[in-house]
Short mmCIF file of C-alpha atoms and ligand atoms in Angstrom, two decimals:
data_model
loop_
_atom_site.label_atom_id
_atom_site.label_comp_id
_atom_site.label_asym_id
_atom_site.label_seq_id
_atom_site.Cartn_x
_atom_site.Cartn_y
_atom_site.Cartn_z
CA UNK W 1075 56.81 65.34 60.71
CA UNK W 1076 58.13 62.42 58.70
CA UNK W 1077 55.54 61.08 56.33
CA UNK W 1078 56.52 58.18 54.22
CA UNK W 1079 53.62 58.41 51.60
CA UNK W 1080 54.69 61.24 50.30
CA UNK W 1081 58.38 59.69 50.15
CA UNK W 1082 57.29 56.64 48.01
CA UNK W 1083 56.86 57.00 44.45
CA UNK W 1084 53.24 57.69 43.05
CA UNK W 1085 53.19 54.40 41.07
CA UNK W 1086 54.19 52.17 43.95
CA UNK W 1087 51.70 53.49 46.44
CA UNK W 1088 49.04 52.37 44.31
CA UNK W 1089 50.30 49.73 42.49
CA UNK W 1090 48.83 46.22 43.23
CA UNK W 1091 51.97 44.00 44.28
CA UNK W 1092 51.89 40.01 42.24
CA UNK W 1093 50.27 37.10 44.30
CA UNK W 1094 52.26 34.45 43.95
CA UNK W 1095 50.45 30.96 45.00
CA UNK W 1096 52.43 30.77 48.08
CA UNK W 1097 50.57 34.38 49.41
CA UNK W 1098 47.34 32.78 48.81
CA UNK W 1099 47.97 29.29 50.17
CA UNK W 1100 50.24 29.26 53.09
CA UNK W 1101 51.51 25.78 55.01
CA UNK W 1102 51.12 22.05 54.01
CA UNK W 1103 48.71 20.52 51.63
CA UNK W 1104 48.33 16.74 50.56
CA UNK W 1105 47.88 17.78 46.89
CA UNK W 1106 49.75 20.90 45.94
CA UNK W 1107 48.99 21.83 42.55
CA UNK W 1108 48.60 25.61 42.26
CA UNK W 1109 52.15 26.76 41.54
CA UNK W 1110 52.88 25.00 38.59
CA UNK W 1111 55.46 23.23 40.29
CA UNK W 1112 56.91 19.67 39.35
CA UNK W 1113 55.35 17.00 42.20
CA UNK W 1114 57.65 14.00 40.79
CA UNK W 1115 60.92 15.86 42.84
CA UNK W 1116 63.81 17.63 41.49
CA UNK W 1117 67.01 17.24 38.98
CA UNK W 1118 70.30 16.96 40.79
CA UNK W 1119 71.14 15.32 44.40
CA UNK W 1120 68.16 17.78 45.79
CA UNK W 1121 64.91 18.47 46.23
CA UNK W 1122 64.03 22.04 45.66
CA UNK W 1123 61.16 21.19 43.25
CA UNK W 1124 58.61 23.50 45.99
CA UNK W 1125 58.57 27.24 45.58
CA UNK W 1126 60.17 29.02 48.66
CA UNK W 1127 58.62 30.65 51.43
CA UNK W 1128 58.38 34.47 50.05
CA UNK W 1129 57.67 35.91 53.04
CA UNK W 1130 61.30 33.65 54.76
CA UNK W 1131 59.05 33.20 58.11
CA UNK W 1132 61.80 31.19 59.86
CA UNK W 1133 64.46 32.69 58.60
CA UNK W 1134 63.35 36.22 60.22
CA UNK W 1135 62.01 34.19 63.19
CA UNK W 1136 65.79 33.03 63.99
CA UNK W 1137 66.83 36.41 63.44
CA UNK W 1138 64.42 38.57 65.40
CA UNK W 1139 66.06 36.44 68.27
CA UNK W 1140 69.66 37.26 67.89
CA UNK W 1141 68.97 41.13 66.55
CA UNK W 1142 66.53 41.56 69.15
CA UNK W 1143 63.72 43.23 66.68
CA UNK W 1144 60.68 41.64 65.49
CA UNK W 1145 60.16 40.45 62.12
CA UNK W 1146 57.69 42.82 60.88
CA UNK W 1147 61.10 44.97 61.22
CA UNK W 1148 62.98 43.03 58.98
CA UNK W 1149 63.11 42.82 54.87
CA UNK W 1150 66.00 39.85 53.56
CA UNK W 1151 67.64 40.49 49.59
CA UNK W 1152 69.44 38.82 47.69
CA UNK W 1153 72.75 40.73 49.56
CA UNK W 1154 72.21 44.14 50.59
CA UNK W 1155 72.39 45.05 47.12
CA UNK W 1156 68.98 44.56 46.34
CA UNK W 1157 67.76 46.36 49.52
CA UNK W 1158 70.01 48.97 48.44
CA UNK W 1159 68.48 49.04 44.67
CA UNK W 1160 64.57 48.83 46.23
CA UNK W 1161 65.53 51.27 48.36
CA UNK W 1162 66.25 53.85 45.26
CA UNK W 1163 63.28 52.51 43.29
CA UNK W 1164 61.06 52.97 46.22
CA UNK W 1165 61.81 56.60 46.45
CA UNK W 1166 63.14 57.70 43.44
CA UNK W 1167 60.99 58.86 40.35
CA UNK W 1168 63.71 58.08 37.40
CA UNK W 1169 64.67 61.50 35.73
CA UNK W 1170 63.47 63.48 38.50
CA UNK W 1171 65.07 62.77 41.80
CA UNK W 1172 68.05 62.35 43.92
CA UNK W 1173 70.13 60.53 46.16
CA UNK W 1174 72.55 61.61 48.59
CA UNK W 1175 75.93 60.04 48.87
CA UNK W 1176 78.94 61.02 50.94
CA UNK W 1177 82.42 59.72 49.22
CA UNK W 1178 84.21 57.65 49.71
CA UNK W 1179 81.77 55.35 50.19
CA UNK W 1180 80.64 51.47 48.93
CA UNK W 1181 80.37 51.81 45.14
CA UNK W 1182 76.75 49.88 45.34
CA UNK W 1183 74.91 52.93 46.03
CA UNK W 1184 76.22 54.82 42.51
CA UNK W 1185 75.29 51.83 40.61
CA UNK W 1186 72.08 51.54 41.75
CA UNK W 1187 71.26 55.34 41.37
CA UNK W 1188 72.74 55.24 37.74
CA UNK W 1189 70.44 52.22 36.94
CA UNK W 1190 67.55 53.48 37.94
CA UNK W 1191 68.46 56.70 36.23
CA UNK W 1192 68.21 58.49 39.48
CA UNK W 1193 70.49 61.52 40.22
CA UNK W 1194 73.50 61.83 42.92
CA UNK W 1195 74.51 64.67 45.11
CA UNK W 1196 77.27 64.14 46.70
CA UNK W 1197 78.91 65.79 49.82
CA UNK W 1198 82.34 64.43 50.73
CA UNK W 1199 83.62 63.25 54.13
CA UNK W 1200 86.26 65.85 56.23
CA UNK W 1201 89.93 64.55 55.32
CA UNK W 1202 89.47 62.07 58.33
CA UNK W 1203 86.58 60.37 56.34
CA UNK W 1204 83.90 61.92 59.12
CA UNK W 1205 80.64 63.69 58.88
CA UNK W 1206 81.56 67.41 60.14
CA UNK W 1207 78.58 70.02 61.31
CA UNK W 1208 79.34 71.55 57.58
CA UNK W 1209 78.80 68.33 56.36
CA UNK W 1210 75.33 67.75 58.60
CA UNK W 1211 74.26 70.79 57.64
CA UNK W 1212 74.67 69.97 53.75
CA UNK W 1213 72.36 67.00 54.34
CA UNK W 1214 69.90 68.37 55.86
CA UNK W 1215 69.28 70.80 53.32
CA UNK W 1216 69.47 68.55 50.88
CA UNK W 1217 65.97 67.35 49.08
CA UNK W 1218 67.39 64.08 48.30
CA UNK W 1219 64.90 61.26 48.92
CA UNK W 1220 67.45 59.03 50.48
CA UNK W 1221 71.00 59.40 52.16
CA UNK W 1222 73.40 56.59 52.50
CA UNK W 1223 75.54 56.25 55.28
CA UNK W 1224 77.79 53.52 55.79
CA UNK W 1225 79.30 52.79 59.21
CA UNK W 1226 81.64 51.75 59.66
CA UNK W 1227 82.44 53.32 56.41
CA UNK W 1228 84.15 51.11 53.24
CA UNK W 1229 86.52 51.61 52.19
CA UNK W 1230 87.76 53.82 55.13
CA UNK W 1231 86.76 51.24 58.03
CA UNK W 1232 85.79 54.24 60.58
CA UNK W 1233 82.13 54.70 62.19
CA UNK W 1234 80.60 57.80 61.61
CA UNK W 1235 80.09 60.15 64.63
CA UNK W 1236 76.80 58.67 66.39
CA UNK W 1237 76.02 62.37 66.98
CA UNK W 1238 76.00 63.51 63.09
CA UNK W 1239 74.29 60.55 62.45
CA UNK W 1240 71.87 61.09 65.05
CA UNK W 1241 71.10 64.92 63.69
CA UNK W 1242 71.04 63.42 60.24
CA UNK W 1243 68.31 61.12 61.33
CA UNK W 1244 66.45 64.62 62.88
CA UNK W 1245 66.73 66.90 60.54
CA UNK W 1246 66.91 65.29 56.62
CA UNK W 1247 63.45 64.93 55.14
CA UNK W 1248 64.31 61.66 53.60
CA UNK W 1249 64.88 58.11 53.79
CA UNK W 1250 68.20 57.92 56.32
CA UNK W 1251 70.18 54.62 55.03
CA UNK W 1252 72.87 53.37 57.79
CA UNK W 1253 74.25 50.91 55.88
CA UNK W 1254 76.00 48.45 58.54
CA UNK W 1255 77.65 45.50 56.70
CA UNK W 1256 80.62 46.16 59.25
CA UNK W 1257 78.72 45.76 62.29
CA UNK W 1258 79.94 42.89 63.26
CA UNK W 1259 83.34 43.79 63.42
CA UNK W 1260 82.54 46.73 66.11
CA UNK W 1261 81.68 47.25 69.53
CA UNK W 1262 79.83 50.29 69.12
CA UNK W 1263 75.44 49.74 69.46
CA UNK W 1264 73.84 48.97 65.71
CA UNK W 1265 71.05 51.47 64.70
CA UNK W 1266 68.73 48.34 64.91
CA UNK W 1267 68.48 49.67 68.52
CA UNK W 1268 66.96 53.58 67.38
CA UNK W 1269 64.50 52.33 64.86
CA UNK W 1270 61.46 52.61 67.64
CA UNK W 1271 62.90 56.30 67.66
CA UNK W 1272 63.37 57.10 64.07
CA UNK W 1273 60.68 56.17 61.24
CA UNK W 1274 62.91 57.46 58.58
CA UNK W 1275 65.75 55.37 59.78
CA UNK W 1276 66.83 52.27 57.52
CA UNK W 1277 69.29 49.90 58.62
CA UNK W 1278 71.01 47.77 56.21
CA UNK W 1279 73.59 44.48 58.01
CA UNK W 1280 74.53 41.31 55.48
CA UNK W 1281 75.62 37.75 56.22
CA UNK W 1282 78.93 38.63 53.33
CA UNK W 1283 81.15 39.44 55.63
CA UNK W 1284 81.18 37.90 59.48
CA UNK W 1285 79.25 35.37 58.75
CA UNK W 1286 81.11 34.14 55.81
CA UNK W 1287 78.76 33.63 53.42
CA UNK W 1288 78.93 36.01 50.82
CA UNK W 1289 78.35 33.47 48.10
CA UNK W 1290 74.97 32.47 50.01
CA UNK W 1291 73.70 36.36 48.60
CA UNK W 1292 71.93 37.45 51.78
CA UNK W 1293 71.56 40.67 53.39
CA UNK W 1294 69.48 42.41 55.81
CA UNK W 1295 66.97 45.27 56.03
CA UNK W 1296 65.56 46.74 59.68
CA UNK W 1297 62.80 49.52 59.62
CA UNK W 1298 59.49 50.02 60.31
CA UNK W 1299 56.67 47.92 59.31
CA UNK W 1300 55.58 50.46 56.99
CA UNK W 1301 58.30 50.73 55.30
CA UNK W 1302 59.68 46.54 55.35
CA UNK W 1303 55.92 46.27 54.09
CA UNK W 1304 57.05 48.67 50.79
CA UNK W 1305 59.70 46.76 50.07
CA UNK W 1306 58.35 43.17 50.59
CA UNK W 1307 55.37 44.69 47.90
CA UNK W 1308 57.98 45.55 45.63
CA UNK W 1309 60.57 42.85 45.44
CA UNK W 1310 60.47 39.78 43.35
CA UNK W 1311 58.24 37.59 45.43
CA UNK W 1312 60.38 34.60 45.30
CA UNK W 1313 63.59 36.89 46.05
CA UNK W 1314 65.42 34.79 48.75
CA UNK W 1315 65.66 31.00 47.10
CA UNK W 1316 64.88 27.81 49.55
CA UNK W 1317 68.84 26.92 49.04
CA UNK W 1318 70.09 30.11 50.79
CA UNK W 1319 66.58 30.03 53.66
CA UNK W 1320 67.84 26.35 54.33
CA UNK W 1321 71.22 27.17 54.59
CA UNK W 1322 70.68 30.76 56.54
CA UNK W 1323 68.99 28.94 59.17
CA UNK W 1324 72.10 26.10 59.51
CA UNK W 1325 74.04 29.36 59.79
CA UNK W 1326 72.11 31.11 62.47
CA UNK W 1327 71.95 27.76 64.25
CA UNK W 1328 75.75 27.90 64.18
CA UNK W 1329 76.77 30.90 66.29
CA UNK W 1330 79.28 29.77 67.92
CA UNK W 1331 81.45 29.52 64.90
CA UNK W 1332 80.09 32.89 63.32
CA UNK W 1333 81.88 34.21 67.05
CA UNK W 1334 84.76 32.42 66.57
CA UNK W 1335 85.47 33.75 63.31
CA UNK W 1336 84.80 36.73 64.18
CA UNK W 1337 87.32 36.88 66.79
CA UNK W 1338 89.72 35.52 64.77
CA UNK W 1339 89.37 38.29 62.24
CA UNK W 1340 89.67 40.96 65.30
CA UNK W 1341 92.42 39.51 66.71
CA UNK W 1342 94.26 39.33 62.46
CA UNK W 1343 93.14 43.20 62.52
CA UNK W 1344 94.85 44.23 65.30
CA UNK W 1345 97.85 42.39 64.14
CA UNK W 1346 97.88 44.03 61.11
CA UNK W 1347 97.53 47.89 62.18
CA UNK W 1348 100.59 47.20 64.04
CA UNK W 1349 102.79 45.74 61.99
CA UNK W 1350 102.04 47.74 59.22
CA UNK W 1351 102.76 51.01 60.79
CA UNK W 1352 106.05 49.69 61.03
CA UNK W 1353 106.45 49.54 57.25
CA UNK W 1354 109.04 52.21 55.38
CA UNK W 1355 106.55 52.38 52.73
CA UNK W 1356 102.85 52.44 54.78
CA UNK W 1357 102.69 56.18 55.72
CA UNK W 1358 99.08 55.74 57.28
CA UNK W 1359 97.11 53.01 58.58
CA UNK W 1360 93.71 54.55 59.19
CA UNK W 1361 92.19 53.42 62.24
CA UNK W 1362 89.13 50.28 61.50
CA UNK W 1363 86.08 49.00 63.15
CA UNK W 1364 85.74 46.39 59.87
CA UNK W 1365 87.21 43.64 58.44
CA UNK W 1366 89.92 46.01 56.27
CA UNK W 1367 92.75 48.45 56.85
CA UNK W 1368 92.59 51.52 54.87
CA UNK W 1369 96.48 52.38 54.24
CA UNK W 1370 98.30 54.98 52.81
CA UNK W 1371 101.63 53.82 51.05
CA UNK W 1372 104.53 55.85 49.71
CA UNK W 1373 105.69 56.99 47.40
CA UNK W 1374 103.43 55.06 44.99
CA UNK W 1375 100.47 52.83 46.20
CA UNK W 1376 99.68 51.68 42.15
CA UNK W 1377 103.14 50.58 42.32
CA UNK W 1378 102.66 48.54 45.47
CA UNK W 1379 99.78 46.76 44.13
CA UNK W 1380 101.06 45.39 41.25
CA UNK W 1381 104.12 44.12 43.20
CA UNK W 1382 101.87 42.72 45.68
CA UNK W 1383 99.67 40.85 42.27
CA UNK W 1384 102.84 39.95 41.35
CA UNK W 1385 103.37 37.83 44.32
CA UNK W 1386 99.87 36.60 43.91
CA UNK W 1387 98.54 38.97 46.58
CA UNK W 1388 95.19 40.63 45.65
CA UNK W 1389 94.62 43.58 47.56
CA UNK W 1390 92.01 46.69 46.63
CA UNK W 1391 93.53 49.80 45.17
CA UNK W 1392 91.49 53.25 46.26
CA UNK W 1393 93.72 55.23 45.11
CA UNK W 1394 91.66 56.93 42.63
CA UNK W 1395 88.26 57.19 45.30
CA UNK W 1396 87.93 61.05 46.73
CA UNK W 1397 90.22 61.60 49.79
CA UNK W 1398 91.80 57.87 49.29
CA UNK W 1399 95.24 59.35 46.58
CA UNK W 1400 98.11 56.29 47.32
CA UNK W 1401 95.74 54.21 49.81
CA UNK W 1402 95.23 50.38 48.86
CA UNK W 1403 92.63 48.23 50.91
CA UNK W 1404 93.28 45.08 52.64
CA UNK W 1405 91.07 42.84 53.81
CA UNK W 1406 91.80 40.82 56.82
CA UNK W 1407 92.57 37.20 56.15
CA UNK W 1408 93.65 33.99 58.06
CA UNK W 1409 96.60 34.45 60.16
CA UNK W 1410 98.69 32.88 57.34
CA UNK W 1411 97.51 35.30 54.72
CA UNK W 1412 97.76 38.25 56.86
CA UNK W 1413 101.47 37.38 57.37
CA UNK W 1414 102.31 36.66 54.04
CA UNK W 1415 100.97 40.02 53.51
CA UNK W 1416 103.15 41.59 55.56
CA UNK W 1417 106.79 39.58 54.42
CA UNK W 1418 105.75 40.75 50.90
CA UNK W 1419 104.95 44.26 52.19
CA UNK W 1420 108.80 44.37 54.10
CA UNK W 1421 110.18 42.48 51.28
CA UNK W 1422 109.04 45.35 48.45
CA UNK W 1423 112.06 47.58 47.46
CA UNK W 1424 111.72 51.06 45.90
CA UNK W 1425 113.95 50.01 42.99
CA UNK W 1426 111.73 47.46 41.88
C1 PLP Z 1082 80.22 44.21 51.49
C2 PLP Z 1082 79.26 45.30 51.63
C3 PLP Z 1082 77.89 45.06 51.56
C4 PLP Z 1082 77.38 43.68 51.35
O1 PLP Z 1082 76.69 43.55 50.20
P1 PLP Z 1082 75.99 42.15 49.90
O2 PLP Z 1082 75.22 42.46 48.66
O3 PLP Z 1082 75.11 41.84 51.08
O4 PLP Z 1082 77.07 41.15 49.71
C5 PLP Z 1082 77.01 46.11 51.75
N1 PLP Z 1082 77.46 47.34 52.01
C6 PLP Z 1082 78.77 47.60 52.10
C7 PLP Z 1082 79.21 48.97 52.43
C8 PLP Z 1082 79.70 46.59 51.91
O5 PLP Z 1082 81.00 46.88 51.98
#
C-alpha cells in the first residue's frame, strides 16, 4: 500500500548522488592522494587533515548496539535539523506540495518548509496538546507528503497517544515523522521498536539534549533502508565532520554518565512540577515526559519573563504559540539552577 517512489521527488529518484573519493576508496592506503587532501598534517593542536568517513561506519556501529536497530536503519545530520530539512526536500516538490504540522510544535519543521518553499497545513492539538480522533481523522485525509509528530511534544512536554499515532502511521499516505528528541527523558517504548512494522514510519532522536552535546550538532534518523538510503544520496557527503564522529564515539563509550545525567535531570523535573504548583502566580504546570515544564502563569506570563531576565534567569516565553496564551518554558537545569528558579519565581510580586 505504501510506496515510497512515488513519495520522493521526480528529480531525486533519478538523480545521480556526488562520489566523493572516500565512496570509491574505502580503508587505509600507504599513499593517499585522491582527495586533494593536505598529507604534511593539519593547522592547530590537531590532526583532521583526512576527509571523514561519509558513510560514519563506527559511529552507527556503536549505535545499532545501544538502539537495538541495524545500521542500514540509521541516517546521522548535522542535529536533527538537517534530517528534518532532507526530509522536506526529499518529498516535497517546491511550489507544489505540503507538509503537515500539528501546533504547537518545534519551530524547525516551519523553517524548513518555508525554505524549501514548501506549503504547511496545519491541524492543531485538543486544548490538552493531544491528537483527538477529529484530529486523526484530519491527517489522514490530508495529501501532505510528510507529517511531523513530536513526542514527547516541545514545547508542551506530553507524548502523543501511542494509539493516534499508531492510526496515523495506518492510515496517512505519507512520510509519518515521530520526531523523538525527548526520548530519553521517558519511559514509554521509542518508535525505533515499530519500524519493522511501518515503512512510512521515520523516527527522528538527537544527542542535544540527554546526552549533552548539543554543540557537537548530531542527531539521529531510524527508517528503512530504502528510505536512510534516500537520504544518505541526498545529503552533503561529508555531512557529519571527523571532530563530532571522534567525539560521538567517546560519548557512546561513556554511558554511564549519559545515565547519570539523565537521572539527575528526572529527579530536577520532578522537583520542579511540585514546587511550582505551589506558586500564587503558576496556574498550570502541564504534566512532562522531557527535559521542560510547560507552565501557565497569571495574570501575565510576558511580565514574568522579563522579571525572571531581570534576575538573569533565561527562560522560553510561548505565550504567543497556538494553545500556549501566558505559558513560559523552562528547561530543567542543575539542582542549583532549578532552585534559584524557584526563589525568584516566590520572590516575584504583582506590583512589580
Ligand atoms: C531540541 C530538539 C531537536 C534537536 O535538534 P538538533 O538539531 O538535533 O539539536 C529536535 N526536535 C525537537 C522537537 C527539539 O526540541
Amino acid at each position: 500500500m505504501f510506496d515510497l517512489e512515488s513519495l520522493v521527488r521526480p528529480n531525486i529518484r533519478g538523480m545521480k548522488p556526488y562520489s566523493s573519493a572516500r565512496d570509491e576508496f574505502q580503508g587505509e592506503a600507504r599513499v593517499m592522494l585522491d582527495a586533494n587532501e593536505n598529507s604534511l598534517g593539519s593547522a592547530g593542536p590537531e590532526q583532521f587533515n583526512r576527509y571523514p568517513d561519509p558513510q560514519q561506519r563506527a559511529v552507527k556501529q556503536e549505535l545499532a548496539k545501544l538502539k537495538g536497530v541495524e545500521p542500514a536503519h540509521i541516517f546521522l545530520g548535522n542535529g536533527s535539523d538537517e534530517a528534518i530539512d532532507l526530509l522536506v526536500r526529499l518529498t516535497c516538490v517546491p511550489g507544489q506540495d505540503s507538509v503537515l504540522l500539528l501546533p504547537p510544535t518545534y519551530g524547525m519543521y516551519e523553517v524548513a518548509a518555508n525554505l524549501n518553499d514548501v506549503r504547511i497545513e496545519r491541524i492543531q492539538l485538543t486544548a490538552d496538546f493531544q491528537l483527538s480522533p477529529e484530529i486523526v481523522a484530519g491527517v489522514v485525509a490530508s495529501e501532505a507528503k510528510l507529517v511531523f509528530l513530536c513526542s514527547p511534544n516541545n514545547p508542551t512536554g506530553n507524548l502523543l497517544h501511542a494509539a493516534g499515532i499508531e492510526e496515523i502511521l495506518r492510515g496517512f499516505r505519507g512520510l509519518v515523522v515521530v520526531d523523538e528528541a525527548y526520548a530519553d527523558f521517558t519511559d514509554a517504548p521509542s518508535w525505533t521498536t515499530r519500524l519493522a512494522e511501518f515503512p512510512n514510519l521515520v523516527v527522528m532522536q538527537t544527542f542535544s539534549k540527554a546526552w549533552g552535546l548539543a554543540g557537537l550538532r548530531l542527531g539521529m534518523a531510524f527508517a528503512s533502508p530504502e528510505i536512510i538510503g534516500y537520504l544518505n544520496k541526498i545529503k552533503p557527503p561529508y555531512n557529519i565532520s571527523e571532530a563530532t564522529q571522534q567525539h560521538a564515539l567517546a560519548a557512546l563509550h561513556d554511558a554511564p554518565h549519559f545515565e547519570q545525567m539523565r537521572q539527575q535531570l528526572l529527579a530536577g523535573r520532578t522537583w520542579l512540577a511540585e514546587q511550582l504548583p505551589a506558586l500564587p502566580i503558576v496556574a498550570a504546570v502541564f504534566p512532562s515526559d522531557a527535559n521542560f515544564l510547560l507552565a501557565r502563569f497569571r495574570p501575565d506570563a510576558t511580565a514574568v519573563y522579563e522579571y525572571l531576565l531581570g534576575k538573569g534567569v533565561v527562560v522560553r516565553n510561548r505565550t504567543t504559540q497556538p494553545g500556549c496564551a501566558g505559558t513560559l518554558r523552562l528547561t530543567v537545569g542543575t539542582p542549583t539552577e532549578n532552585e534559584l528558579l524557584v526563589q525568584a519565581l516566590r520572590e516575584f510580586n504583582f506590583a512589580s
